[in-house]
Amino acid sequence: VLIRIGNQAAFVGWVGNAASGDFCMNSMNALGLAVSRIRRHPSMKTSVTVSLSSPEDRSLVSYLGTIPELRREHIEDRFFTGFHHVHSSSYFLQTGMHEGFRDVFSRARRHGLTTSLDPACDPQLRWESRLRETLAEVDVFLPNETELYGITGEAEPERGLRCIEGLVKRTVVKLGAKGAMTLEGGRAVCVSAPPVDVVDPTGAGDNFNSGFLHAWLHRKPILEALQLGVACGSFSVRAVGGTTAQATLPEALALVNQGKDAR
């Protein structure tokens, strides 16, 4: 979505040498992602995630493949050249990076980049793995409601935000159909999700991240950043899969305005 709404982006990571690796590389290249920083593993297979969705619930089943193979030394300082921001997701699955995430984010910031992190779910439900020390180098932390509860032990989102406030510059919690929330000047700022026909919630969180970060990186007011994030996330749930209904910037802004008109 970052590319669809007007940004350039590159991917850093591993893929396997089999046909699945070719498929991933070709798909990313077709979307406009720079792929020159991707490594091909000589023996391991590319990771695969299957999303199982129903009207009642959604589950993700992952074959980790090359995901745990990424290490801090694979992310060279030259990769930061020409970019303004570095984002990482699925923190808990990237076990090879737990020792190095803080270093990578610290190096990125020394090169003038801002940083963001989406933890995704911890399959072991431990919610630690050096996360708290990593957050010291994160500008924007983007958990969903379940993840924030796992990390803080606070079931109420605002209490969870206040619990983690001293660990990271900004936390934005994604609340699904309820929208999103952050703290600004000590008070909770909330944005509701517009009414849409939900077909599949797969990828809604990542689409939210893109919309929010686009506005945040363009120094828009925090309310506008939340609105654009919620619009991008809401737009994406109207079709099957996480990439088949990604919004362009005009489409996302139209959905933002639709929500304003509804109020």
mmCIF file with all atom_site columns, N, CA, C and O in Angstrom, residues 162-202:
data_model
loop_
_atom_site.group_PDB
_atom_site.id
_atom_site.type_symbol
_atom_site.label_atom_id
_atom_site.label_alt_id
_atom_site.label_comp_id
_atom_site.label_asym_id
_atom_site.label_entity_id
_atom_site.label_seq_id
_atom_site.pdbx_PDB_ins_code
_atom_site.Cartn_x
_atom_site.Cartn_y
_atom_site.Cartn_z
_atom_site.occupancy
_atom_site.B_iso_or_equiv
_atom_site.pdbx_formal_charge
_atom_site.auth_seq_id
_atom_site.auth_comp_id
_atom_site.auth_asym_id
_atom_site.auth_atom_id
_atom_site.pdbx_PDB_model_num
ATOM 1   N N  . ARG A 1 162 ? -1.087  3.565   28.060 1.00 0.00 ? 162 ARG A N  1
ATOM 2   C CA . ARG A 1 162 ? -0.437  4.304   29.145 1.00 0.00 ? 162 ARG A CA 1
ATOM 3   C C  . ARG A 1 162 ? 0.635   3.450   29.818 1.00 0.00 ? 162 ARG A C  1
ATOM 4   O O  . ARG A 1 162 ? 1.662   3.970   30.277 1.00 0.00 ? 162 ARG A O  1
ATOM 5   N N  . CYS A 1 163 ? 0.423   2.156   29.856 1.00 0.00 ? 163 CYS A N  1
ATOM 6   C CA . CYS A 1 163 ? 1.392   1.247   30.471 1.00 0.00 ? 163 CYS A CA 1
ATOM 7   C C  . CYS A 1 163 ? 2.709   1.222   29.699 1.00 0.00 ? 163 CYS A C  1
ATOM 8   O O  . CYS A 1 163 ? 3.792   1.117   30.291 1.00 0.00 ? 163 CYS A O  1
ATOM 9   N N  . ILE A 1 164 ? 2.621   1.349   28.372 1.00 0.00 ? 164 ILE A N  1
ATOM 10  C CA . ILE A 1 164 ? 3.805   1.215   27.530 1.00 0.00 ? 164 ILE A CA 1
ATOM 11  C C  . ILE A 1 164 ? 4.374   2.574   27.117 1.00 0.00 ? 164 ILE A C  1
ATOM 12  O O  . ILE A 1 164 ? 5.409   2.652   26.450 1.00 0.00 ? 164 ILE A O  1
ATOM 13  N N  . GLU A 1 165 ? 3.731   3.656   27.570 1.00 0.00 ? 165 GLU A N  1
ATOM 14  C CA . GLU A 1 165 ? 4.067   4.998   27.102 1.00 0.00 ? 165 GLU A CA 1
ATOM 15  C C  . GLU A 1 165 ? 5.535   5.351   27.334 1.00 0.00 ? 165 GLU A C  1
ATOM 16  O O  . GLU A 1 165 ? 6.162   6.014   26.513 1.00 0.00 ? 165 GLU A O  1
ATOM 17  N N  . GLY A 1 166 ? 6.109   4.912   28.424 1.00 0.00 ? 166 GLY A N  1
ATOM 18  C CA . GLY A 1 166 ? 7.485   5.273   28.725 1.00 0.00 ? 166 GLY A CA 1
ATOM 19  C C  . GLY A 1 166 ? 8.530   4.458   27.994 1.00 0.00 ? 166 GLY A C  1
ATOM 20  O O  . GLY A 1 166 ? 9.726   4.778   28.067 1.00 0.00 ? 166 GLY A O  1
ATOM 21  N N  . LEU A 1 167 ? 8.114   3.425   27.259 1.00 0.00 ? 167 LEU A N  1
ATOM 22  C CA . LEU A 1 167 ? 9.061   2.540   26.580 1.00 0.00 ? 167 LEU A CA 1
ATOM 23  C C  . LEU A 1 167 ? 9.335   2.925   25.140 1.00 0.00 ? 167 LEU A C  1
ATOM 24  O O  . LEU A 1 167 ? 10.368  2.544   24.582 1.00 0.00 ? 167 LEU A O  1
ATOM 25  N N  . VAL A 1 168 ? 8.429   3.657   24.519 1.00 0.00 ? 168 VAL A N  1
ATOM 26  C CA . VAL A 1 168 ? 8.511   3.929   23.088 1.00 0.00 ? 168 VAL A CA 1
ATOM 27  C C  . VAL A 1 168 ? 7.948   5.320   22.818 1.00 0.00 ? 168 VAL A C  1
ATOM 28  O O  . VAL A 1 168 ? 7.102   5.811   23.580 1.00 0.00 ? 168 VAL A O  1
ATOM 29  N N  . LYS A 1 169 ? 8.417   5.968   21.755 1.00 0.00 ? 169 LYS A N  1
ATOM 30  C CA . LYS A 1 169 ? 7.976   7.336   21.484 1.00 0.00 ? 169 LYS A CA 1
ATOM 31  C C  . LYS A 1 169 ? 6.474   7.420   21.244 1.00 0.00 ? 169 LYS A C  1
ATOM 32  O O  . LYS A 1 169 ? 5.794   8.307   21.764 1.00 0.00 ? 169 LYS A O  1
ATOM 33  N N  . ARG A 1 170 ? 5.944   6.537   20.397 1.00 0.00 ? 170 ARG A N  1
ATOM 34  C CA . ARG A 1 170 ? 4.507   6.525   20.141 1.00 0.00 ? 170 ARG A CA 1
ATOM 35  C C  . ARG A 1 170 ? 4.026   5.116   19.887 1.00 0.00 ? 170 ARG A C  1
ATOM 36  O O  . ARG A 1 170 ? 4.654   4.365   19.127 1.00 0.00 ? 170 ARG A O  1
ATOM 37  N N  . THR A 1 171 ? 2.914   4.760   20.517 1.00 0.00 ? 171 THR A N  1
ATOM 38  C CA . THR A 1 171 ? 2.241   3.503   20.236 1.00 0.00 ? 171 THR A CA 1
ATOM 39  C C  . THR A 1 171 ? 0.870   3.804   19.656 1.00 0.00 ? 171 THR A C  1
ATOM 40  O O  . THR A 1 171 ? 0.141   4.654   20.160 1.00 0.00 ? 171 THR A O  1
ATOM 41  N N  . VAL A 1 172 ? 0.536   3.120   18.577 1.00 0.00 ? 172 VAL A N  1
ATOM 42  C CA . VAL A 1 172 ? -0.791  3.199   17.964 1.00 0.00 ? 172 VAL A CA 1
ATOM 43  C C  . VAL A 1 172 ? -1.380  1.802   18.029 1.00 0.00 ? 172 VAL A C  1
ATOM 44  O O  . VAL A 1 172 ? -0.787  0.848   17.527 1.00 0.00 ? 172 VAL A O  1
ATOM 45  N N  . VAL A 1 173 ? -2.533  1.668   18.661 1.00 0.00 ? 173 VAL A N  1
ATOM 46  C CA . VAL A 1 173 ? -3.158  0.344   18.772 1.00 0.00 ? 173 VAL A CA 1
ATOM 47  C C  . VAL A 1 173 ? -4.297  0.240   17.765 1.00 0.00 ? 173 VAL A C  1
ATOM 48  O O  . VAL A 1 173 ? -5.156  1.120   17.660 1.00 0.00 ? 173 VAL A O  1
ATOM 49  N N  . LYS A 1 174 ? -4.271  -0.843  17.001 1.00 0.00 ? 174 LYS A N  1
ATOM 50  C CA . LYS A 1 174 ? -5.300  -1.108  15.995 1.00 0.00 ? 174 LYS A CA 1
ATOM 51  C C  . LYS A 1 174 ? -6.428  -1.895  16.659 1.00 0.00 ? 174 LYS A C  1
ATOM 52  O O  . LYS A 1 174 ? -6.187  -2.929  17.292 1.00 0.00 ? 174 LYS A O  1
ATOM 53  N N  . LEU A 1 175 ? -7.646  -1.421  16.480 1.00 0.00 ? 175 LEU A N  1
ATOM 54  C CA . LEU A 1 175 ? -8.794  -1.973  17.192 1.00 0.00 ? 175 LEU A CA 1
ATOM 55  C C  . LEU A 1 175 ? -9.795  -2.650  16.268 1.00 0.00 ? 175 LEU A C  1
ATOM 56  O O  . LEU A 1 175 ? -10.962 -2.793  16.617 1.00 0.00 ? 175 LEU A O  1
ATOM 57  N N  . GLY A 1 176 ? -9.360  -3.059  15.088 1.00 0.00 ? 176 GLY A N  1
ATOM 58  C CA . GLY A 1 176 ? -10.259 -3.762  14.171 1.00 0.00 ? 176 GLY A CA 1
ATOM 59  C C  . GLY A 1 176 ? -11.420 -2.888  13.756 1.00 0.00 ? 176 GLY A C  1
ATOM 60  O O  . GLY A 1 176 ? -11.255 -1.733  13.348 1.00 0.00 ? 176 GLY A O  1
ATOM 61  N N  . ALA A 1 177 ? -12.618 -3.418  13.880 1.00 0.00 ? 177 ALA A N  1
ATOM 62  C CA . ALA A 1 177 ? -13.817 -2.684  13.467 1.00 0.00 ? 177 ALA A CA 1
ATOM 63  C C  . ALA A 1 177 ? -14.055 -1.434  14.306 1.00 0.00 ? 177 ALA A C  1
ATOM 64  O O  . ALA A 1 177 ? -14.825 -0.551  13.910 1.00 0.00 ? 177 ALA A O  1
ATOM 65  N N  . LYS A 1 178 ? -13.374 -1.331  15.453 1.00 0.00 ? 178 LYS A N  1
ATOM 66  C CA . LYS A 1 178 ? -13.527 -0.150  16.312 1.00 0.00 ? 178 LYS A CA 1
ATOM 67  C C  . LYS A 1 178 ? -12.567 0.979   15.928 1.00 0.00 ? 178 LYS A C  1
ATOM 68  O O  . LYS A 1 178 ? -12.612 2.057   16.512 1.00 0.00 ? 178 LYS A O  1
ATOM 69  N N  . GLY A 1 179 ? -11.659 0.735   14.978 1.00 0.00 ? 179 GLY A N  1
ATOM 70  C CA . GLY A 1 179 ? -10.784 1.798   14.509 1.00 0.00 ? 179 GLY A CA 1
ATOM 71  C C  . GLY A 1 179 ? -9.386  1.711   15.082 1.00 0.00 ? 179 GLY A C  1
ATOM 72  O O  . GLY A 1 179 ? -8.734  0.665   15.030 1.00 0.00 ? 179 GLY A O  1
ATOM 73  N N  . ALA A 1 180 ? -8.908  2.815   15.671 1.00 0.00 ? 180 ALA A N  1
ATOM 74  C CA . ALA A 1 180 ? -7.541  2.864   16.196 1.00 0.00 ? 180 ALA A CA 1
ATOM 75  C C  . ALA A 1 180 ? -7.448  3.953   17.261 1.00 0.00 ? 180 ALA A C  1
ATOM 76  O O  . ALA A 1 180 ? -8.285  4.865   17.321 1.00 0.00 ? 180 ALA A O  1
ATOM 77  N N  . MET A 1 181 ? -6.375  3.857   18.076 1.00 0.00 ? 181 MET A N  1
ATOM 78  C CA . MET A 1 181 ? -6.213  4.796   19.186 1.00 0.00 ? 181 MET A CA 1
ATOM 79  C C  . MET A 1 181 ? -4.732  5.031   19.442 1.00 0.00 ? 181 MET A C  1
ATOM 80  O O  . MET A 1 181 ? -3.901  4.132   19.286 1.00 0.00 ? 181 MET A O  1
ATOM 81  N N  . THR A 1 182 ? -4.409  6.257   19.858 1.00 0.00 ? 182 THR A N  1
ATOM 82  C CA . THR A 1 182 ? -3.067  6.581   20.347 1.00 0.00 ? 182 THR A CA 1
ATOM 83  C C  . THR A 1 182 ? -3.206  7.630   21.430 1.00 0.00 ? 182 THR A C  1
ATOM 84  O O  . THR A 1 182 ? -4.301  8.131   21.694 1.00 0.00 ? 182 THR A O  1
ATOM 85  N N  . LEU A 1 183 ? -2.099  7.973   22.064 1.00 0.00 ? 183 LEU A N  1
ATOM 86  C CA . LEU A 1 183 ? -2.076  9.036   23.057 1.00 0.00 ? 183 LEU A CA 1
ATOM 87  C C  . LEU A 1 183 ? -1.386  10.252  22.460 1.00 0.00 ? 183 LEU A C  1
ATOM 88  O O  . LEU A 1 183 ? -0.350  10.129  21.814 1.00 0.00 ? 183 LEU A O  1
ATOM 89  N N  . GLU A 1 184 ? -1.955  11.418  22.689 1.00 0.00 ? 184 GLU A N  1
ATOM 90  C CA . GLU A 1 184 ? -1.386  12.659  22.201 1.00 0.00 ? 184 GLU A CA 1
ATOM 91  C C  . GLU A 1 184 ? -1.531  13.709  23.295 1.00 0.00 ? 184 GLU A C  1
ATOM 92  O O  . GLU A 1 184 ? -2.649  14.058  23.692 1.00 0.00 ? 184 GLU A O  1
ATOM 93  N N  . GLY A 1 185 ? -0.403  14.170  23.815 1.00 0.00 ? 185 GLY A N  1
ATOM 94  C CA . GLY A 1 185 ? -0.453  15.146  24.890 1.00 0.00 ? 185 GLY A CA 1
ATOM 95  C C  . GLY A 1 185 ? -1.145  14.630  26.127 1.00 0.00 ? 185 GLY A C  1
ATOM 96  O O  . GLY A 1 185 ? -1.794  15.390  26.861 1.00 0.00 ? 185 GLY A O  1
ATOM 97  N N  . GLY A 1 186 ? -1.018  13.332  26.372 1.00 0.00 ? 186 GLY A N  1
ATOM 98  C CA . GLY A 1 186 ? -1.596  12.743  27.573 1.00 0.00 ? 186 GLY A CA 1
ATOM 99  C C  . GLY A 1 186 ? -3.042  12.315  27.456 1.00 0.00 ? 186 GLY A C  1
ATOM 100 O O  . GLY A 1 186 ? -3.594  11.718  28.391 1.00 0.00 ? 186 GLY A O  1
ATOM 101 N N  . ARG A 1 187 ? -3.662  12.593  26.321 1.00 0.00 ? 187 ARG A N  1
ATOM 102 C CA . ARG A 1 187 ? -5.062  12.173  26.171 1.00 0.00 ? 187 ARG A CA 1
ATOM 103 C C  . ARG A 1 187 ? -5.199  11.166  25.033 1.00 0.00 ? 187 ARG A C  1
ATOM 104 O O  . ARG A 1 187 ? -4.398  11.149  24.100 1.00 0.00 ? 187 ARG A O  1
ATOM 105 N N  . ALA A 1 188 ? -6.232  10.347  25.127 1.00 0.00 ? 188 ALA A N  1
ATOM 106 C CA . ALA A 1 188 ? -6.476  9.336   24.102 1.00 0.00 ? 188 ALA A CA 1
ATOM 107 C C  . ALA A 1 188 ? -7.126  9.978   22.880 1.00 0.00 ? 188 ALA A C  1
ATOM 108 O O  . ALA A 1 188 ? -8.077  10.746  23.009 1.00 0.00 ? 188 ALA A O  1
ATOM 109 N N  . VAL A 1 189 ? -6.575  9.674   21.705 1.00 0.00 ? 189 VAL A N  1
ATOM 110 C CA . VAL A 1 189 ? -7.152  10.125  20.438 1.00 0.00 ? 189 VAL A CA 1
ATOM 111 C C  . VAL A 1 189 ? -7.633  8.884   19.695 1.00 0.00 ? 189 VAL A C  1
ATOM 112 O O  . VAL A 1 189 ? -6.850  7.954   19.454 1.00 0.00 ? 189 VAL A O  1
ATOM 113 N N  . CYS A 1 190 ? -8.908  8.857   19.350 1.00 0.00 ? 190 CYS A N  1
ATOM 114 C CA . CYS A 1 190 ? -9.512  7.669   18.740 1.00 0.00 ? 190 CYS A CA 1
ATOM 115 C C  . CYS A 1 190 ? -10.131 8.025   17.391 1.00 0.00 ? 190 CYS A C  1
ATOM 116 O O  . CYS A 1 190 ? -10.664 9.123   17.211 1.00 0.00 ? 190 CYS A O  1
ATOM 117 N N  . VAL A 1 191 ? -10.074 7.076   16.485 1.00 0.00 ? 191 VAL A N  1
ATOM 118 C CA . VAL A 1 191 ? -10.739 7.201   15.191 1.00 0.00 ? 191 VAL A CA 1
ATOM 119 C C  . VAL A 1 191 ? -11.542 5.931   14.955 1.00 0.00 ? 191 VAL A C  1
ATOM 120 O O  . VAL A 1 191 ? -11.002 4.824   15.069 1.00 0.00 ? 191 VAL A O  1
ATOM 121 N N  . SER A 1 192 ? -12.812 6.088   14.653 1.00 0.00 ? 192 SER A N  1
ATOM 122 C CA . SER A 1 192 ? -13.670 4.939   14.381 1.00 0.00 ? 192 SER A CA 1
ATOM 123 C C  . SER A 1 192 ? -13.497 4.467   12.941 1.00 0.00 ? 192 SER A C  1
ATOM 124 O O  . SER A 1 192 ? -13.129 5.239   12.057 1.00 0.00 ? 192 SER A O  1
ATOM 125 N N  . ALA A 1 193 ? -13.770 3.198   12.720 1.00 0.00 ? 193 ALA A N  1
ATOM 126 C CA . ALA A 1 193 ? -13.713 2.654   11.361 1.00 0.00 ? 193 ALA A CA 1
ATOM 127 C C  . ALA A 1 193 ? -15.010 2.959   10.624 1.00 0.00 ? 193 ALA A C  1
ATOM 128 O O  . ALA A 1 193 ? -16.095 2.901   11.211 1.00 0.00 ? 193 ALA A O  1
ATOM 129 N N  . PRO A 1 194 ? -14.936 3.290   9.333  1.00 0.00 ? 194 PRO A N  1
ATOM 130 C CA . PRO A 1 194 ? -16.161 3.525   8.564  1.00 0.00 ? 194 PRO A CA 1
ATOM 131 C C  . PRO A 1 194 ? -16.898 2.207   8.335  1.00 0.00 ? 194 PRO A C  1
ATOM 132 O O  . PRO A 1 194 ? -16.285 1.136   8.329  1.00 0.00 ? 194 PRO A O  1
ATOM 133 N N  . PRO A 1 195 ? -18.195 2.255   8.128  1.00 0.00 ? 195 PRO A N  1
ATOM 134 C CA . PRO A 1 195 ? -18.936 1.024   7.852  1.00 0.00 ? 195 PRO A CA 1
ATOM 135 C C  . PRO A 1 195 ? -18.595 0.490   6.466  1.00 0.00 ? 195 PRO A C  1
ATOM 136 O O  . PRO A 1 195 ? -18.725 1.201   5.473  1.00 0.00 ? 195 PRO A O  1
ATOM 137 N N  . VAL A 1 196 ? -18.136 -0.744  6.404  1.00 0.00 ? 196 VAL A N  1
ATOM 138 C CA . VAL A 1 196 ? -17.828 -1.394  5.126  1.00 0.00 ? 196 VAL A CA 1
ATOM 139 C C  . VAL A 1 196 ? -18.313 -2.834  5.195  1.00 0.00 ? 196 VAL A C  1
ATOM 140 O O  . VAL A 1 196 ? -18.508 -3.397  6.277  1.00 0.00 ? 196 VAL A O  1
ATOM 141 N N  . ASP A 1 197 ? -18.514 -3.440  4.041  1.00 0.00 ? 197 ASP A N  1
ATOM 142 C CA . ASP A 1 197 ? -18.876 -4.852  3.974  1.00 0.00 ? 197 ASP A CA 1
ATOM 143 C C  . ASP A 1 197 ? -17.599 -5.684  4.075  1.00 0.00 ? 197 ASP A C  1
ATOM 144 O O  . ASP A 1 197 ? -16.772 -5.664  3.152  1.00 0.00 ? 197 ASP A O  1
ATOM 145 N N  . VAL A 1 198 ? -17.441 -6.382  5.169  1.00 0.00 ? 198 VAL A N  1
ATOM 146 C CA . VAL A 1 198 ? -16.208 -7.134  5.425  1.00 0.00 ? 198 VAL A CA 1
ATOM 147 C C  . VAL A 1 198 ? -16.278 -8.484  4.721  1.00 0.00 ? 198 VAL A C  1
ATOM 148 O O  . VAL A 1 198 ? -17.177 -9.285  4.970  1.00 0.00 ? 198 VAL A O  1
ATOM 149 N N  . VAL A 1 199 ? -15.308 -8.725  3.841  1.00 0.00 ? 199 VAL A N  1
ATOM 150 C CA . VAL A 1 199 ? -15.188 -10.007 3.160  1.00 0.00 ? 199 VAL A CA 1
ATOM 151 C C  . VAL A 1 199 ? -14.068 -10.835 3.783  1.00 0.00 ? 199 VAL A C  1
ATOM 152 O O  . VAL A 1 199 ? -14.237 -12.018 4.054  1.00 0.00 ? 199 VAL A O  1
ATOM 153 N N  . ASP A 1 200 ? -12.930 -10.200 4.046  1.00 0.00 ? 200 ASP A N  1
ATOM 154 C CA . ASP A 1 200 ? -11.772 -10.914 4.585  1.00 0.00 ? 200 ASP A CA 1
ATOM 155 C C  . ASP A 1 200 ? -10.862 -9.896  5.279  1.00 0.00 ? 200 ASP A C  1
ATOM 156 O O  . ASP A 1 200 ? -10.367 -8.966  4.638  1.00 0.00 ? 200 ASP A O  1
ATOM 157 N N  . PRO A 1 201 ? -10.592 -10.057 6.595  1.00 0.00 ? 201 PRO A N  1
ATOM 158 C CA . PRO A 1 201 ? -9.752  -9.093  7.313  1.00 0.00 ? 201 PRO A CA 1
ATOM 159 C C  . PRO A 1 201 ? -8.253  -9.314  7.136  1.00 0.00 ? 201 PRO A C  1
ATOM 160 O O  . PRO A 1 201 ? -7.457  -8.565  7.699  1.00 0.00 ? 201 PRO A O  1
ATOM 161 N N  . THR A 1 202 ? -7.866  -10.321 6.358  1.00 0.00 ? 202 THR A N  1
ATOM 162 C CA . THR A 1 202 ? -6.438  -10.598 6.165  1.00 0.00 ? 202 THR A CA 1
ATOM 163 C C  . THR A 1 202 ? -5.710  -9.364  5.634  1.00 0.00 ? 202 THR A C  1
ATOM 164 O O  . THR A 1 202 ? -6.122  -8.772  4.645  1.00 0.00 ? 202 THR A O  1
#
